[in-house]
Amino acid sequence: MTSIEFGDGEVLVDAAVIAKGLKLKAEAVQEMMREGCITSLCERGTGEDAGCFRLTFFTDNRRFRLVVNEAGRIIQRLGVDFGDRPMPASARIPGR
């Protein structure tokens, strides 16, 4: 698997990519997602952003965002760490 693949209405992201962005161990990612400790959001670009996707992953105090093209190539990475404070609800709003 390349780091990001699209198919059958699914987006598959390599756990190592998510782990690096959220500052976690790769082997913990799948279990944390099953337990709801990591949540995610996928947004499809429109207009001038057509053909791109924004994939965002959340923990209690971190947000990691990838912008990728249809081939799964990463165009942009952005991580925000809120330290000891919980993530503000506004950080979970799409487009922010």
Coordinates of C-alpha atoms in Angstrom, one line a residue:
M1 CA 0.0 0.0 0.0
T2 CA 1.2 3.5 -0.8
S3 CA 0.6 5.8 2.2
I4 CA -2.9 6.9 0.9
E5 CA -5.2 5.0 -1.4
F6 CA -8.8 5.6 -2.6
G7 CA -11.2 2.8 -3.5
D8 CA -14.7 1.5 -3.1
G9 CA -15.8 4.6 -1.3
E10 CA -13.0 4.2 1.2
V11 CA -9.9 6.2 2.0
L12 CA -7.0 4.1 3.3
V13 CA -4.2 5.9 5.1
D14 CA -1.1 4.2 6.4
A15 CA -1.0 4.1 10.2
A16 CA 2.6 5.4 10.1
V17 CA 1.4 8.6 8.4
I18 CA -1.3 9.2 11.0
A19 CA 1.0 8.2 13.9
K20 CA 3.7 10.7 12.8
G21 CA 1.2 13.5 12.4
L22 CA -0.4 12.9 15.8
K23 CA 2.9 12.0 17.6
L24 CA 1.9 8.5 18.4
K25 CA 3.3 5.0 17.9
A26 CA 2.1 3.4 14.6
E27 CA 1.0 0.2 16.3
A28 CA -1.4 2.2 18.6
V29 CA -3.3 3.9 15.8
Q30 CA -5.7 1.1 14.7
E31 CA -6.8 0.3 18.3
M32 CA -7.2 4.0 19.1
M33 CA -9.4 4.5 16.1
R34 CA -11.5 1.4 17.1
E35 CA -11.9 2.9 20.6
G36 CA -12.8 6.3 19.3
C37 CA -9.7 7.9 20.7
I38 CA -8.8 9.0 17.2
T39 CA -11.5 10.3 15.0
S40 CA -11.4 11.5 11.4
L41 CA -13.0 13.7 8.8
C42 CA -12.7 13.5 5.0
E43 CA -13.7 16.4 2.8
R44 CA -13.7 16.5 -1.0
G45 CA -12.5 19.7 -2.7
T46 CA -14.9 21.6 -5.0
G47 CA -14.3 24.4 -7.4
E48 CA -10.6 25.3 -7.6
D49 CA -9.9 22.5 -5.1
A50 CA -11.7 19.8 -7.1
G51 CA -9.6 16.6 -7.3
C52 CA -8.2 17.2 -3.8
F53 CA -9.2 15.8 -0.4
R54 CA -8.6 17.1 3.1
L55 CA -8.2 14.3 5.6
T56 CA -8.2 15.4 9.3
F57 CA -7.4 13.2 12.3
F58 CA -8.2 14.2 15.9
T59 CA -7.2 13.2 19.4
D60 CA -8.1 14.9 22.6
N61 CA -5.5 17.6 22.2
R62 CA -4.1 17.2 18.7
R63 CA -5.3 17.8 15.1
F64 CA -3.4 16.5 12.1
R65 CA -4.5 17.4 8.6
L66 CA -3.4 16.2 5.1
V67 CA -4.4 17.6 1.8
V68 CA -4.0 15.0 -0.9
N69 CA -4.7 14.7 -4.6
E70 CA -6.8 11.9 -6.2
A71 CA -3.7 9.8 -6.7
G72 CA -3.0 9.9 -2.9
R73 CA 0.0 12.2 -3.2
I74 CA 0.3 14.4 -0.1
I75 CA 0.3 18.1 -1.0
Q76 CA 0.2 19.6 2.5
R77 CA 0.6 18.4 6.1
L78 CA -0.4 20.5 9.1
G79 CA -0.4 19.5 12.7
V80 CA -1.7 21.4 15.7
D81 CA -0.8 20.4 19.3
F82 CA -2.9 22.0 22.0
G83 CA -0.6 20.8 24.8
D84 CA -2.2 20.0 28.1
R85 CA -5.4 21.8 27.1
P86 CA -8.2 19.9 25.4
M87 CA -8.8 20.8 21.8
P88 CA -11.4 23.6 21.4
A89 CA -14.6 22.5 19.7
S90 CA -14.0 25.1 17.0
A91 CA -10.9 23.1 15.9
R92 CA -13.2 20.2 14.9
I93 CA -15.3 22.4 12.5
P94 CA -14.7 21.5 8.9
G95 CA -12.8 24.0 6.9
R96 CA -10.9 25.4 10.0

